[in-house]
Amino acid sequence: MNRTIDAIDKDELKNLTLLLYLMPVFGVGPAMWTLSRPDRSKQERALSRLAIKLAMAWFAGTVMLDLGVNNSDTIKVPLLLASSLLTSGYFVLNLYLMLRLWQRKPVEVPFFGRVSRMS
């Protein structure tokens, strides 16, 4: 009986760790730490790479849109709207991926990668 409880605890702890990587903005640090550690599982490393790719894409898009806002007088409002939609989309996507992970379903984003089933 103790082995079953220990296995459940380890599974839940691993699931919470994986959820941490998908936290918008703040999960990038733990994800980078995981990638620097060779002893992490394949699933952890794949999810860390996905979280970092998403954060880098969001950051790059936000910087480019902000540069456009600062250098343009005519299309400031559409660029600001696009920037807010990009940020909202990043947060919603991360929350959706966290939900998928919590339900133990495959975590995947087109063009960014797929993390195999979390069990």
PDB file of C-alpha atoms in Angstrom:
ATOM      1  CA  MET A   1       0.000   0.000   0.000  1.00  0.00           C
ATOM      2  CA  ASN A   2       2.835   2.417   0.793  1.00  0.00           C
ATOM      3  CA  ARG A   3       4.354   1.942  -2.639  1.00  0.00           C
ATOM      4  CA  THR A   4       1.084   2.954  -4.281  1.00  0.00           C
ATOM      5  CA  ILE A   5       0.826   6.099  -2.174  1.00  0.00           C
ATOM      6  CA  ASP A   6       4.469   6.983  -2.894  1.00  0.00           C
ATOM      7  CA  ALA A   7       3.901   6.461  -6.623  1.00  0.00           C
ATOM      8  CA  ILE A   8       0.831   8.697  -6.563  1.00  0.00           C
ATOM      9  CA  ASP A   9       2.724  11.382  -4.660  1.00  0.00           C
ATOM     10  CA  LYS A  10       5.621  11.254  -7.121  1.00  0.00           C
ATOM     11  CA  ASP A  11       3.206  11.383 -10.063  1.00  0.00           C
ATOM     12  CA  GLU A  12       1.392  14.394  -8.634  1.00  0.00           C
ATOM     13  CA  LEU A  13       4.663  16.154  -7.836  1.00  0.00           C
ATOM     14  CA  LYS A  14       5.894  15.555 -11.379  1.00  0.00           C
ATOM     15  CA  ASN A  15       2.589  16.877 -12.768  1.00  0.00           C
ATOM     16  CA  LEU A  16       2.847  20.030 -10.630  1.00  0.00           C
ATOM     17  CA  THR A  17       6.423  20.545 -11.791  1.00  0.00           C
ATOM     18  CA  LEU A  18       5.321  20.272 -15.403  1.00  0.00           C
ATOM     19  CA  LEU A  19       2.527  22.773 -14.739  1.00  0.00           C
ATOM     20  CA  LEU A  20       5.115  25.185 -13.364  1.00  0.00           C
ATOM     21  CA  TYR A  21       6.953  25.212 -16.712  1.00  0.00           C
ATOM     22  CA  LEU A  22       3.781  26.366 -18.474  1.00  0.00           C
ATOM     23  CA  MET A  23       3.194  29.353 -16.204  1.00  0.00           C
ATOM     24  CA  PRO A  24       3.186  32.392 -18.483  1.00  0.00           C
ATOM     25  CA  VAL A  25       6.418  34.430 -18.230  1.00  0.00           C
ATOM     26  CA  PHE A  26       7.523  32.988 -14.847  1.00  0.00           C
ATOM     27  CA  GLY A  27       7.776  29.385 -16.026  1.00  0.00           C
ATOM     28  CA  VAL A  28      10.663  30.178 -18.351  1.00  0.00           C
ATOM     29  CA  GLY A  29      13.210  30.190 -15.510  1.00  0.00           C
ATOM     30  CA  PRO A  30      12.383  26.704 -14.230  1.00  0.00           C
ATOM     31  CA  ALA A  31      12.136  25.469 -17.830  1.00  0.00           C
ATOM     32  CA  MET A  32      15.652  26.741 -18.581  1.00  0.00           C
ATOM     33  CA  TRP A  33      16.908  25.177 -15.370  1.00  0.00           C
ATOM     34  CA  THR A  34      15.422  21.843 -16.441  1.00  0.00           C
ATOM     35  CA  LEU A  35      17.134  22.009 -19.821  1.00  0.00           C
ATOM     36  CA  SER A  36      20.486  22.609 -18.136  1.00  0.00           C
ATOM     37  CA  ARG A  37      20.083  19.401 -16.121  1.00  0.00           C
ATOM     38  CA  PRO A  38      20.936  16.204 -18.033  1.00  0.00           C
ATOM     39  CA  ASP A  39      19.154  13.941 -15.543  1.00  0.00           C
ATOM     40  CA  ARG A  40      15.629  15.178 -16.391  1.00  0.00           C
ATOM     41  CA  SER A  41      13.145  12.976 -18.217  1.00  0.00           C
ATOM     42  CA  LYS A  42      12.454  13.252 -21.914  1.00  0.00           C
ATOM     43  CA  GLN A  43       8.939  14.598 -21.243  1.00  0.00           C
ATOM     44  CA  GLU A  44      10.219  17.305 -18.902  1.00  0.00           C
ATOM     45  CA  ARG A  45      12.816  18.414 -21.419  1.00  0.00           C
ATOM     46  CA  ALA A  46      10.282  18.461 -24.271  1.00  0.00           C
ATOM     47  CA  LEU A  47       7.774  20.485 -22.262  1.00  0.00           C
ATOM     48  CA  SER A  48      10.528  22.873 -21.158  1.00  0.00           C
ATOM     49  CA  ARG A  49      11.568  23.428 -24.773  1.00  0.00           C
ATOM     50  CA  LEU A  50       7.942  24.081 -25.748  1.00  0.00           C
ATOM     51  CA  ALA A  51       7.468  26.588 -22.909  1.00  0.00           C
ATOM     52  CA  ILE A  52      10.668  28.426 -23.850  1.00  0.00           C
ATOM     53  CA  LYS A  53       9.742  28.517 -27.553  1.00  0.00           C
ATOM     54  CA  LEU A  54       6.327  29.969 -26.743  1.00  0.00           C
ATOM     55  CA  ALA A  55       7.804  32.585 -24.415  1.00  0.00           C
ATOM     56  CA  MET A  56      10.462  33.584 -26.957  1.00  0.00           C
ATOM     57  CA  ALA A  57       7.872  33.906 -29.725  1.00  0.00           C
ATOM     58  CA  TRP A  58       5.655  36.038 -27.471  1.00  0.00           C
ATOM     59  CA  PHE A  59       8.584  38.225 -26.391  1.00  0.00           C
ATOM     60  CA  ALA A  60       9.878  38.695 -29.944  1.00  0.00           C
ATOM     61  CA  GLY A  61       6.397  39.522 -31.238  1.00  0.00           C
ATOM     62  CA  THR A  62       5.793  41.996 -28.435  1.00  0.00           C
ATOM     63  CA  VAL A  63       9.136  43.738 -29.008  1.00  0.00           C
ATOM     64  CA  MET A  64       8.533  44.013 -32.747  1.00  0.00           C
ATOM     65  CA  LEU A  65       5.025  45.402 -32.276  1.00  0.00           C
ATOM     66  CA  ASP A  66       6.267  47.890 -29.685  1.00  0.00           C
ATOM     67  CA  LEU A  67       9.001  49.027 -32.048  1.00  0.00           C
ATOM     68  CA  GLY A  68       6.349  49.523 -34.694  1.00  0.00           C
ATOM     69  CA  VAL A  69       4.240  51.564 -32.295  1.00  0.00           C
ATOM     70  CA  ASN A  70       7.190  53.782 -31.422  1.00  0.00           C
ATOM     71  CA  ASN A  71       8.197  54.345 -35.042  1.00  0.00           C
ATOM     72  CA  SER A  72       4.795  54.877 -36.614  1.00  0.00           C
ATOM     73  CA  ASP A  73       2.317  57.680 -36.295  1.00  0.00           C
ATOM     74  CA  THR A  74      -0.473  56.367 -38.476  1.00  0.00           C
ATOM     75  CA  ILE A  75      -1.015  52.791 -37.295  1.00  0.00           C
ATOM     76  CA  LYS A  76      -0.371  53.013 -33.560  1.00  0.00           C
ATOM     77  CA  VAL A  77      -3.804  51.808 -32.493  1.00  0.00           C
ATOM     78  CA  PRO A  78      -3.832  48.667 -34.688  1.00  0.00           C
ATOM     79  CA  LEU A  79      -0.329  47.765 -33.531  1.00  0.00           C
ATOM     80  CA  LEU A  80      -1.269  48.265 -29.882  1.00  0.00           C
ATOM     81  CA  LEU A  81      -4.359  46.123 -30.434  1.00  0.00           C
ATOM     82  CA  ALA A  82      -2.245  43.408 -32.075  1.00  0.00           C
ATOM     83  CA  SER A  83       0.196  43.541 -29.162  1.00  0.00           C
ATOM     84  CA  SER A  84      -2.579  43.122 -26.615  1.00  0.00           C
ATOM     85  CA  LEU A  85      -4.099  40.253 -28.621  1.00  0.00           C
ATOM     86  CA  LEU A  86      -0.694  38.560 -28.811  1.00  0.00           C
ATOM     87  CA  THR A  87      -0.209  38.837 -25.052  1.00  0.00           C
ATOM     88  CA  SER A  88      -3.730  37.653 -24.304  1.00  0.00           C
ATOM     89  CA  GLY A  89      -3.287  34.759 -26.724  1.00  0.00           C
ATOM     90  CA  TYR A  90      -0.009  33.744 -25.074  1.00  0.00           C
ATOM     91  CA  PHE A  91      -1.620  33.673 -21.638  1.00  0.00           C
ATOM     92  CA  VAL A  92      -4.732  31.824 -22.824  1.00  0.00           C
ATOM     93  CA  LEU A  93      -2.640  29.282 -24.749  1.00  0.00           C
ATOM     94  CA  ASN A  94      -0.525  28.560 -21.691  1.00  0.00           C
ATOM     95  CA  LEU A  95      -3.632  28.145 -19.549  1.00  0.00           C
ATOM     96  CA  TYR A  96      -5.118  25.809 -22.158  1.00  0.00           C
ATOM     97  CA  LEU A  97      -1.931  23.743 -22.239  1.00  0.00           C
ATOM     98  CA  MET A  98      -1.945  23.592 -18.439  1.00  0.00           C
ATOM     99  CA  LEU A  99      -5.514  22.294 -18.561  1.00  0.00           C
ATOM    100  CA  ARG A 100      -4.544  19.640 -21.133  1.00  0.00           C
ATOM    101  CA  LEU A 101      -1.620  18.605 -18.972  1.00  0.00           C
ATOM    102  CA  TRP A 102      -3.822  18.418 -15.877  1.00  0.00           C
ATOM    103  CA  GLN A 103      -6.249  16.175 -17.788  1.00  0.00           C
ATOM    104  CA  ARG A 104      -3.272  14.037 -18.864  1.00  0.00           C
ATOM    105  CA  LYS A 105      -3.925  14.625 -22.537  1.00  0.00           C
ATOM    106  CA  PRO A 106      -1.227  15.286 -25.166  1.00  0.00           C
ATOM    107  CA  VAL A 107       0.187  18.797 -25.060  1.00  0.00           C
ATOM    108  CA  GLU A 108       0.731  20.120 -28.565  1.00  0.00           C
ATOM    109  CA  VAL A 109       0.927  23.409 -30.405  1.00  0.00           C
ATOM    110  CA  PRO A 110       1.102  23.524 -34.210  1.00  0.00           C
ATOM    111  CA  PHE A 111       4.497  24.744 -35.486  1.00  0.00           C
ATOM    112  CA  PHE A 112       5.981  24.592 -31.978  1.00  0.00           C
ATOM    113  CA  GLY A 113       5.994  20.926 -31.170  1.00  0.00           C
ATOM    114  CA  ARG A 114       4.262  18.116 -29.388  1.00  0.00           C
ATOM    115  CA  VAL A 115       4.918  16.670 -25.998  1.00  0.00           C
ATOM    116  CA  SER A 116       4.035  13.019 -25.728  1.00  0.00           C
ATOM    117  CA  ARG A 117       1.241  11.852 -23.492  1.00  0.00           C
ATOM    118  CA  MET A 118       1.779  12.732 -19.858  1.00  0.00           C
ATOM    119  CA  SER A 119       0.971   9.724 -17.725  1.00  0.00           C
TER     120      SER A 119
END
